[in-house]
């Protein structure tokens, strides 16, 4: 009876052709060659005859040297190796092939079973070990076919493993060559993977990061809980909606410096705990450019309002200048009187009565000619009017500064109604000649926001509303707090926007104004500012009726 170490049941359905394995010289395919290494010609012919129904070619070698010589120029998918040959043992053939860098699959045949030999050959990779007994030739085809299937299965597994290793190498190369930082972590913040860009962005090496929880080191203390809540939302949310969710946050590098980042996070695997993958981008430069763009658009808007603002300033400056001229004349009169009173005091002191009478007459003449009572009353009015005019100029300048200063982009608690009121003062001259302003500002709480940027939004929308009114119309502004959000509506009774253009009005550089009258950036910047405030902006318009922009901002305010 044939003794075999192979007892596995191999799938019958195996594809007929596979690529060569990295560590093997064998290609399993119909028409491959089996090399029989057998010193007995009779035994070799019997073996060859038993295998004739297999779709294989057969080659026979009667000595080890002959087999080694043949294998220099040929490949065999399987060696049927007699252990005892005249010139060398089967184990010596296998060792010689190994020294030449060849590792063929082989099946050992022997007339005398030996456990020691079996162990030696199996250690060298034998797929089976057979004893030549009475059933040897009848069962050999089955054994060979089973051995080939085992070889093929092992090669398929090796191909898959090699493919997996190559895929992992390619993935590693892609991750390490990415400009953005890549972090894979458990949901408690323990780092599982950390690419070179993450090292550059945060300053911690791969060795420092792996299997450590860096969340508390990577986030300012004031922002940690909020960030952990965002991660929990991704973990607990719907997986289809949680993929690649963008989060803007403030991060800390190893040196303790704060900087803004954008995180694209997704769930890599569900479960407890789950794995989160995140691509992280340092957006310091982008925020600087965005700030510059907003500032540029802000100054451009103010440039358009310059004539109106100049008129607003000229009015109070004009009457202040006139009042100062009148006051100068009054000061001259009082100066003459003071001089005469001083001369009168000196004459009285010297006892010169004629001189006293002369000076008294001069004083009386001035009092009668100038009506000092009216002058004194007029002085108070002039001073009051001048003070009012200077206060107005001061308000205009302060409102202009609030729009022009970059530091107004900082986040703080502010009231939306106060921002709208301040904005109306800046753009008033642009609005008053074409529209009636109707405001209904409801009771709303302060929210965490960037007041300077929101004022920019209000100014652009109000100026656009005025420009949309051809002759005379109404601009309405309403605010109210409903549920968890503040709703701001700015409406006009202008010409309206064609329906086909509504979907494009927030697109950068898209404008319906004539060349030279619009950059096409105003509404796109507005859209970006509202998005940064975790809000949204929508528009409704009807030709000949007017347009309404609706802004919704969360009461919880802007994210840190």
XYZ file of C-alpha atoms in Angstrom:
560
model
C 0.000 0.000 0.000
C 1.233 3.522 -0.823
C 2.211 5.621 2.205
C 1.628 9.363 1.633
C 2.115 12.441 3.801
C -0.469 14.336 1.723
C -3.953 14.059 3.180
C -5.495 17.436 2.209
C -8.502 17.594 -0.109
C -7.679 20.110 -2.863
C -10.385 21.948 -4.795
C -11.051 20.443 -8.197
C -11.770 23.795 -9.826
C -8.351 25.452 -10.213
C -7.667 27.851 -13.093
C -5.438 26.202 -15.710
C -2.703 28.832 -15.870
C -0.886 31.047 -13.382
C 2.094 33.363 -13.464
C 5.437 32.101 -12.228
C 5.946 32.353 -8.463
C 8.856 34.414 -7.270
C 10.565 31.551 -5.414
C 9.741 28.695 -7.799
C 10.809 27.684 -11.280
C 7.588 25.842 -12.001
C 4.660 27.010 -14.092
C 1.574 24.836 -13.678
C -0.185 24.547 -17.034
C -1.401 21.845 -19.440
C 1.503 20.470 -21.437
C 4.078 20.874 -18.648
C 6.848 18.321 -18.203
C 7.366 15.770 -15.467
C 10.958 14.592 -15.038
C 11.261 10.959 -13.948
C 14.643 10.281 -12.350
C 14.820 6.490 -12.139
C 17.814 4.189 -12.730
C 15.632 1.205 -13.676
C 14.530 1.519 -17.318
C 11.744 -0.992 -16.711
C 10.455 0.932 -13.697
C 10.727 4.211 -15.624
C 8.631 2.846 -18.525
C 6.022 1.509 -16.095
C 5.803 4.945 -14.405
C 5.617 6.698 -17.755
C 2.851 4.365 -18.946
C 0.829 4.948 -15.761
C 0.892 8.701 -16.338
C 0.008 8.685 -20.037
C -3.577 9.899 -19.466
C -2.406 13.083 -17.741
C -2.027 16.159 -20.065
C 1.713 16.182 -19.445
C 4.987 15.521 -21.202
C 7.337 12.978 -19.714
C 11.129 13.036 -19.701
C 13.272 10.338 -18.108
C 16.782 10.468 -16.669
C 18.527 7.361 -15.370
C 21.181 9.143 -13.299
C 21.451 12.158 -11.088
C 24.044 13.802 -13.316
C 21.885 13.321 -16.407
C 18.932 14.894 -14.581
C 21.019 17.861 -13.437
C 22.313 18.403 -16.963
C 18.792 18.311 -18.423
C 17.506 20.763 -15.824
C 20.118 23.312 -16.858
C 18.170 24.024 -20.073
C 14.700 22.751 -19.213
C 11.999 23.176 -16.596
C 9.915 20.515 -14.925
C 6.725 21.081 -13.047
C 7.439 18.027 -10.888
C 10.346 15.661 -10.303
C 9.545 11.974 -9.614
C 12.789 11.300 -7.798
C 14.119 7.843 -6.975
C 16.025 8.222 -3.735
C 18.709 5.590 -4.521
C 20.548 6.226 -7.822
C 23.821 4.727 -9.058
C 25.785 7.977 -8.965
C 24.145 9.910 -6.162
C 21.249 9.981 -3.744
C 18.064 11.920 -4.356
C 18.817 14.241 -1.433
C 22.123 15.171 -3.117
C 20.305 16.098 -6.336
C 17.976 18.424 -4.423
C 20.879 20.003 -2.535
C 22.817 20.571 -5.782
C 19.816 22.215 -7.421
C 19.428 24.462 -4.369
C 23.062 25.540 -4.708
C 22.302 26.472 -8.330
C 19.351 28.559 -7.180
C 16.697 26.101 -8.391
C 13.900 24.891 -6.165
C 11.751 22.472 -8.162
C 8.786 20.656 -6.698
C 9.584 16.965 -6.206
C 8.029 13.698 -5.104
C 10.316 11.039 -3.577
C 10.084 7.348 -4.587
C 11.960 4.624 -2.722
C 11.883 0.877 -2.498
C 12.767 0.896 1.195
C 10.954 3.182 3.564
C 12.992 5.144 6.066
C 11.554 7.609 8.514
C 14.873 9.467 8.678
C 15.016 9.840 4.890
C 11.367 10.886 4.762
C 11.985 13.617 7.332
C 15.098 14.838 5.495
C 13.284 15.042 2.150
C 10.153 16.641 3.585
C 12.324 19.303 5.230
C 13.735 20.063 1.785
C 10.248 20.572 0.404
C 9.096 17.192 -0.914
C 5.394 17.233 -1.764
C 5.091 13.516 -0.983
C 7.107 10.450 -0.045
C 6.130 7.138 -1.723
C 7.168 3.539 -1.209
C 7.332 1.343 -4.296
C 5.047 -1.561 -3.430
C 2.492 -3.596 -5.384
C -0.035 -0.726 -5.628
C 2.539 1.898 -6.505
C 1.955 2.154 -10.276
C -1.840 1.873 -10.098
C -2.150 4.702 -7.605
C 0.700 6.827 -8.905
C -1.445 8.923 -11.333
C -3.774 9.895 -8.482
C -0.839 10.718 -6.232
C 0.834 12.794 -8.967
C -2.373 14.636 -9.806
C -2.996 15.322 -6.143
C 0.601 16.520 -5.734
C 0.242 18.843 -8.723
C -2.935 20.260 -7.244
C -1.181 20.828 -3.957
C 1.684 22.529 -5.775
C -0.761 24.660 -7.689
C -2.639 25.613 -4.511
C 0.588 26.579 -2.781
C 1.639 28.623 -5.778
C -1.751 30.331 -5.911
C -1.366 31.190 -2.218
C 2.151 32.491 -2.811
C 0.971 34.567 -5.773
C -1.766 36.054 -3.581
C 0.702 36.722 -0.765
C 3.156 38.347 -3.163
C 0.351 40.435 -4.647
C -0.708 41.493 -1.145
C 2.868 42.422 -0.245
C 3.236 44.428 -3.448
C -0.085 46.168 -2.814
C 1.042 47.012 0.732
C 4.334 48.391 -0.614
C 2.495 50.496 -3.210
C 0.071 51.744 -0.575
C 2.962 52.599 1.754
C 4.738 54.418 -1.071
C 1.594 56.399 -1.908
C 0.963 57.277 1.735
C 4.574 58.294 2.379
C 4.764 60.368 -0.816
C 1.508 62.209 -0.042
C 1.841 65.930 0.656
C -0.865 65.637 3.323
C -0.310 63.953 6.645
C -1.911 60.519 7.032
C -2.875 59.165 10.444
C -4.637 55.900 11.229
C -5.788 55.490 14.815
C -8.126 53.726 17.183
C -11.132 55.811 18.185
C -9.460 56.557 21.546
C -6.660 58.357 19.680
C -3.964 55.641 19.798
C -1.873 56.009 16.632
C -1.636 52.989 14.291
C 0.001 54.616 11.275
C 1.803 57.906 10.706
C 3.333 58.974 7.389
C 6.297 61.226 6.617
C 4.088 64.264 5.973
C 2.573 63.808 9.462
C 6.127 63.814 10.850
C 6.810 67.079 9.010
C 3.531 68.737 10.015
C 3.529 67.804 13.705
C 7.209 67.184 14.421
C 6.848 63.715 16.013
C 8.659 60.839 14.309
C 6.950 57.601 13.287
C 8.627 55.855 16.232
C 7.375 58.513 18.672
C 3.829 58.384 17.312
C 3.061 54.686 16.860
C 1.034 53.093 19.682
C 0.924 56.389 21.552
C -2.079 58.629 22.114
C -1.085 62.053 20.798
C -4.529 63.696 20.714
C -3.871 65.551 23.957
C -0.503 66.725 22.603
C -1.754 67.583 19.111
C -4.704 69.763 20.176
C -4.811 72.878 22.382
C -6.517 72.121 25.669
C -9.443 74.420 24.878
C -10.221 72.483 21.668
C -9.675 68.858 22.727
C -13.183 67.991 23.881
C -14.731 69.573 20.792
C -12.372 67.573 18.541
C -13.118 64.317 20.366
C -16.836 65.000 19.919
C -16.259 65.418 16.172
C -14.462 62.045 16.068
C -17.356 60.463 17.989
C -19.824 61.898 15.451
C -17.856 60.213 12.670
C -17.739 56.932 14.596
C -21.424 56.878 15.508
C -22.766 58.425 12.307
C -23.952 56.715 9.154
C -20.854 55.248 7.483
C -21.821 56.467 4.002
C -22.186 60.024 5.330
C -19.118 59.826 7.579
C -16.629 59.045 4.819
C -14.094 61.821 4.194
C -15.862 64.275 6.491
C -13.991 67.590 6.603
C -13.143 69.127 9.965
C -11.264 72.380 10.496
C -9.393 72.599 13.780
C -6.451 74.186 15.532
C -3.496 71.858 16.116
C -0.276 71.902 18.117
C 3.103 70.774 16.836
C 5.833 69.202 18.965
C 7.258 72.669 19.693
C 3.889 73.767 21.132
C 3.027 76.151 18.277
C -0.609 76.430 17.203
C -1.572 76.232 13.529
C -4.790 75.601 11.553
C -5.442 72.204 9.962
C -8.100 70.604 7.776
C -8.900 66.959 8.510
C -10.563 64.568 6.061
C -11.607 61.699 8.327
C -13.377 58.422 7.632
C -14.093 55.078 9.278
C -11.620 52.392 8.199
C -13.285 49.590 10.149
C -16.361 49.395 12.339
C -16.367 47.648 15.670
C -15.290 48.251 19.224
C -12.884 49.897 19.065
C -13.088 51.148 15.489
C -10.268 52.408 13.276
C -10.322 55.938 11.877
C -8.226 57.140 8.968
C -7.492 60.833 8.535
C -5.654 62.926 5.975
C -4.448 66.163 7.571
C -3.462 69.355 5.769
C -1.733 72.406 7.235
C -3.897 75.257 5.931
C -1.872 78.141 7.364
C -0.943 79.441 3.901
C -4.446 78.902 2.553
C -6.024 80.820 5.410
C -3.517 83.628 4.899
C -4.396 83.795 1.175
C -8.123 83.620 1.939
C -7.720 86.432 4.448
C -5.847 88.488 1.867
C -8.521 87.785 -0.743
C -11.298 88.786 1.648
C -9.388 91.906 2.594
C -8.812 92.743 -1.068
C -12.501 92.345 -1.858
C -13.365 94.357 1.254
C -11.148 97.233 0.175
C -12.508 96.977 -3.373
C -16.024 97.311 -1.985
C -14.977 100.300 0.083
C -13.406 101.786 -3.032
C -16.769 101.604 -4.757
C -18.305 103.389 -1.768
C -15.543 105.991 -1.556
C -17.502 108.778 -3.266
C -20.498 108.257 -1.026
C -18.361 108.036 2.083
C -16.524 111.215 1.055
C -19.885 112.963 0.702
C -20.942 111.682 4.136
C -17.748 113.110 5.633
C -17.858 116.366 3.631
C -21.281 117.367 4.981
C -20.291 117.541 8.668
C -16.791 118.770 7.823
C -18.341 121.569 5.729
C -20.543 123.001 8.452
C -17.833 122.504 11.094
C -15.507 124.565 8.903
C -18.179 127.258 8.494
C -18.841 127.288 12.246
C -15.130 127.612 12.982
C -14.997 130.645 10.648
C -17.889 132.296 12.507
C -16.339 131.458 15.867
C -13.095 133.081 14.694
C -14.979 136.357 14.060
C -16.590 136.127 17.499
C -13.194 135.508 19.101
C -11.885 138.682 17.417
C -14.739 140.720 18.936
C -14.152 139.289 22.408
C -10.428 139.889 22.020
C -11.063 143.633 21.299
C -13.377 143.854 24.311
C -10.884 142.153 26.613
C -8.176 144.553 25.459
C -10.411 147.586 26.172
C -11.349 146.206 29.609
C -7.677 145.835 30.407
C -7.028 149.474 29.393
C -10.048 150.565 31.467
C -8.611 148.806 34.532
C -5.280 150.582 34.092
C -7.000 154.021 33.717
C -9.082 153.405 36.845
C -5.963 152.420 38.729
C -4.173 155.642 37.703
C -7.282 157.808 38.402
C -7.445 159.113 34.790
C -11.179 159.804 34.542
C -11.167 161.257 30.994
C -9.431 158.095 29.783
C -11.965 155.946 31.603
C -14.894 157.717 29.972
C -13.283 157.358 26.528
C -12.755 153.605 26.945
C -16.239 153.073 28.351
C -17.697 154.787 25.296
C -15.699 152.454 22.986
C -16.905 149.389 24.897
C -20.503 150.566 24.723
C -20.208 151.142 20.979
C -18.964 147.558 20.396
C -21.736 146.111 22.586
C -24.368 148.013 20.618
C -22.885 147.134 17.199
C -22.251 143.411 17.799
C -25.209 142.393 20.006
C -23.163 140.358 22.478
C -26.184 138.521 23.885
C -26.968 137.012 20.482
C -23.294 136.161 19.961
C -23.119 134.285 23.262
C -26.224 132.281 22.385
C -24.900 131.587 18.875
C -21.538 130.380 20.240
C -23.243 127.595 22.185
C -25.171 126.481 19.110
C -22.044 126.583 16.928
C -20.090 124.480 19.398
C -22.928 121.964 19.736
C -23.300 121.619 15.952
C -19.539 121.301 15.473
C -19.309 118.612 18.161
C -22.152 116.688 16.500
C -20.422 116.920 13.117
C -17.107 115.691 14.520
C -18.867 112.768 16.250
C -20.421 111.831 12.899
C -17.024 111.928 11.175
C -15.549 109.832 13.976
C -18.306 107.219 13.593
C -17.734 107.003 9.843
C -13.981 106.583 10.294
C -14.441 103.942 12.994
C -16.920 102.010 10.837
C -14.484 102.147 7.913
C -11.648 100.903 10.119
C -13.745 97.948 11.291
C -14.012 96.819 7.661
C -10.434 97.561 6.625
C -8.609 95.955 9.583
C -7.356 92.370 9.160
C -7.574 91.651 12.876
C -11.361 91.864 12.694
C -11.253 88.344 11.244
C -10.640 87.049 14.785
C -13.329 84.891 16.355
C -15.232 86.331 19.302
C -18.698 86.684 20.774
C -20.646 89.304 18.807
C -24.198 90.405 18.056
C -25.438 90.100 14.482
C -27.839 93.045 14.839
C -25.003 95.338 15.920
C -22.995 94.260 12.877
C -25.903 95.005 10.522
C -26.445 98.421 12.128
C -22.759 99.313 11.780
C -22.741 98.159 8.167
C -25.770 100.263 7.307
C -23.895 103.354 8.513
C -20.983 102.593 6.175
C -23.103 101.975 3.085
C -25.832 104.511 3.896
C -24.892 106.958 1.169
C -25.017 104.129 -1.391
C -28.519 103.161 -0.290
C -30.383 106.321 0.662
C -30.819 107.766 -2.833
C -32.305 104.586 -4.323
C -34.103 102.765 -1.557
C -36.057 102.904 1.629
C -34.483 100.762 4.329
C -36.905 98.666 6.380
C -35.398 96.777 9.322
C -36.995 94.251 11.633
C -34.169 93.092 13.862
C -35.459 90.561 16.355
C -34.138 89.593 19.764
C -31.181 87.337 19.049
C -28.333 86.137 21.279
C -24.650 86.834 20.724
C -22.862 84.068 18.850
C -19.247 83.039 18.391
C -18.275 84.432 14.991
C -15.898 86.570 12.996
C -17.740 89.927 13.101
C -15.478 91.597 10.540
C -16.141 88.850 7.991
C -19.903 88.852 8.623
C -19.976 92.637 8.202
C -18.301 92.059 4.835
C -21.165 89.704 3.929
C -23.811 92.247 4.936
C -22.078 95.085 3.090
C -21.785 93.135 -0.174
C -25.410 91.998 -0.045
C -26.689 95.509 0.739
C -24.630 97.151 -2.018
C -25.749 94.457 -4.489
C -29.363 95.058 -3.435
C -29.043 98.798 -4.066
C -27.419 98.207 -7.447
C -30.262 95.858 -8.416
C -32.861 98.642 -7.913
C -33.121 100.726 -11.116
C -34.771 103.876 -9.691
C -36.432 103.679 -6.290
C -37.303 100.650 -4.177
C -37.148 98.984 -0.806
C -34.456 96.995 0.943
C -35.704 94.912 3.873
C -33.526 93.354 6.577
C -34.898 90.904 9.128
C -33.264 88.800 11.826
C -34.757 86.203 14.133
C -33.705 83.231 16.248
C -35.623 80.038 15.488
C -34.808 76.730 17.183
C -31.024 76.316 16.985
C -30.195 78.949 14.401
C -30.241 82.647 13.569
C -31.951 83.523 10.280
C -30.981 86.726 8.440
C -32.944 87.798 5.361
C -31.902 90.672 3.062
C -34.489 91.424 0.364
C -34.765 93.994 -2.392
C -37.421 95.040 -4.878
C -34.916 95.130 -7.723
C -34.921 93.647 -11.221
C -34.387 90.058 -10.014
C -32.009 87.329 -11.201
C -32.856 85.021 -14.153
C -33.592 81.466 -12.990
C -30.847 79.959 -15.173
C -28.229 82.119 -13.412
C -29.246 81.357 -9.818
C -27.189 78.152 -9.706
C -24.013 80.033 -10.746
C -24.079 83.208 -8.675
C -21.798 81.785 -5.950
C -19.250 80.562 -8.527
C -15.931 82.472 -8.370
C -15.511 85.125 -11.107
C -19.113 84.736 -12.300
C -20.807 88.135 -12.616
C -23.710 89.648 -14.512
C -22.323 93.171 -14.204
C -20.669 94.951 -17.138
C -16.901 94.620 -17.600
C -15.059 96.770 -15.065
C -17.984 96.903 -12.627
C -17.565 93.585 -10.839
C -14.869 91.019 -10.053
C -17.243 88.086 -9.656
C -15.657 87.319 -6.284
C -18.096 89.048 -3.926
C -20.741 86.322 -3.678
C -18.215 83.472 -3.791
C -16.386 85.054 -0.841
C -19.715 85.490 0.942
C -20.453 81.794 0.391
C -17.053 80.799 1.792
C -17.456 83.015 4.866
C -20.881 81.571 5.681
C -19.563 78.018 5.198
C -16.753 78.776 7.654
C -19.395 79.809 10.169
C -21.039 76.357 9.758
C -24.001 78.076 8.152
C -25.576 78.210 4.734
C -26.826 80.852 2.344
C -29.623 80.505 -0.206
C -31.250 82.818 -2.729
C -34.731 83.222 -4.155
C -35.457 85.606 -6.993
C -38.192 86.545 -9.438
C -37.717 88.779 -12.450
C -39.377 92.157 -11.920
C -40.205 91.381 -8.276
C -36.880 91.195 -6.467
C -34.382 88.954 -4.697
C -34.031 87.567 -1.176
C -30.831 86.181 0.307
C -31.353 84.006 3.399
C -28.461 83.280 5.759
C -28.720 80.621 8.473
C -26.113 80.566 11.247
C -26.053 78.039 14.118
C -26.580 79.413 17.610
C -23.601 77.343 18.785
C -21.506 79.626 16.616
C -18.350 79.150 14.624
C -16.146 76.108 15.210
C -12.795 76.777 16.775
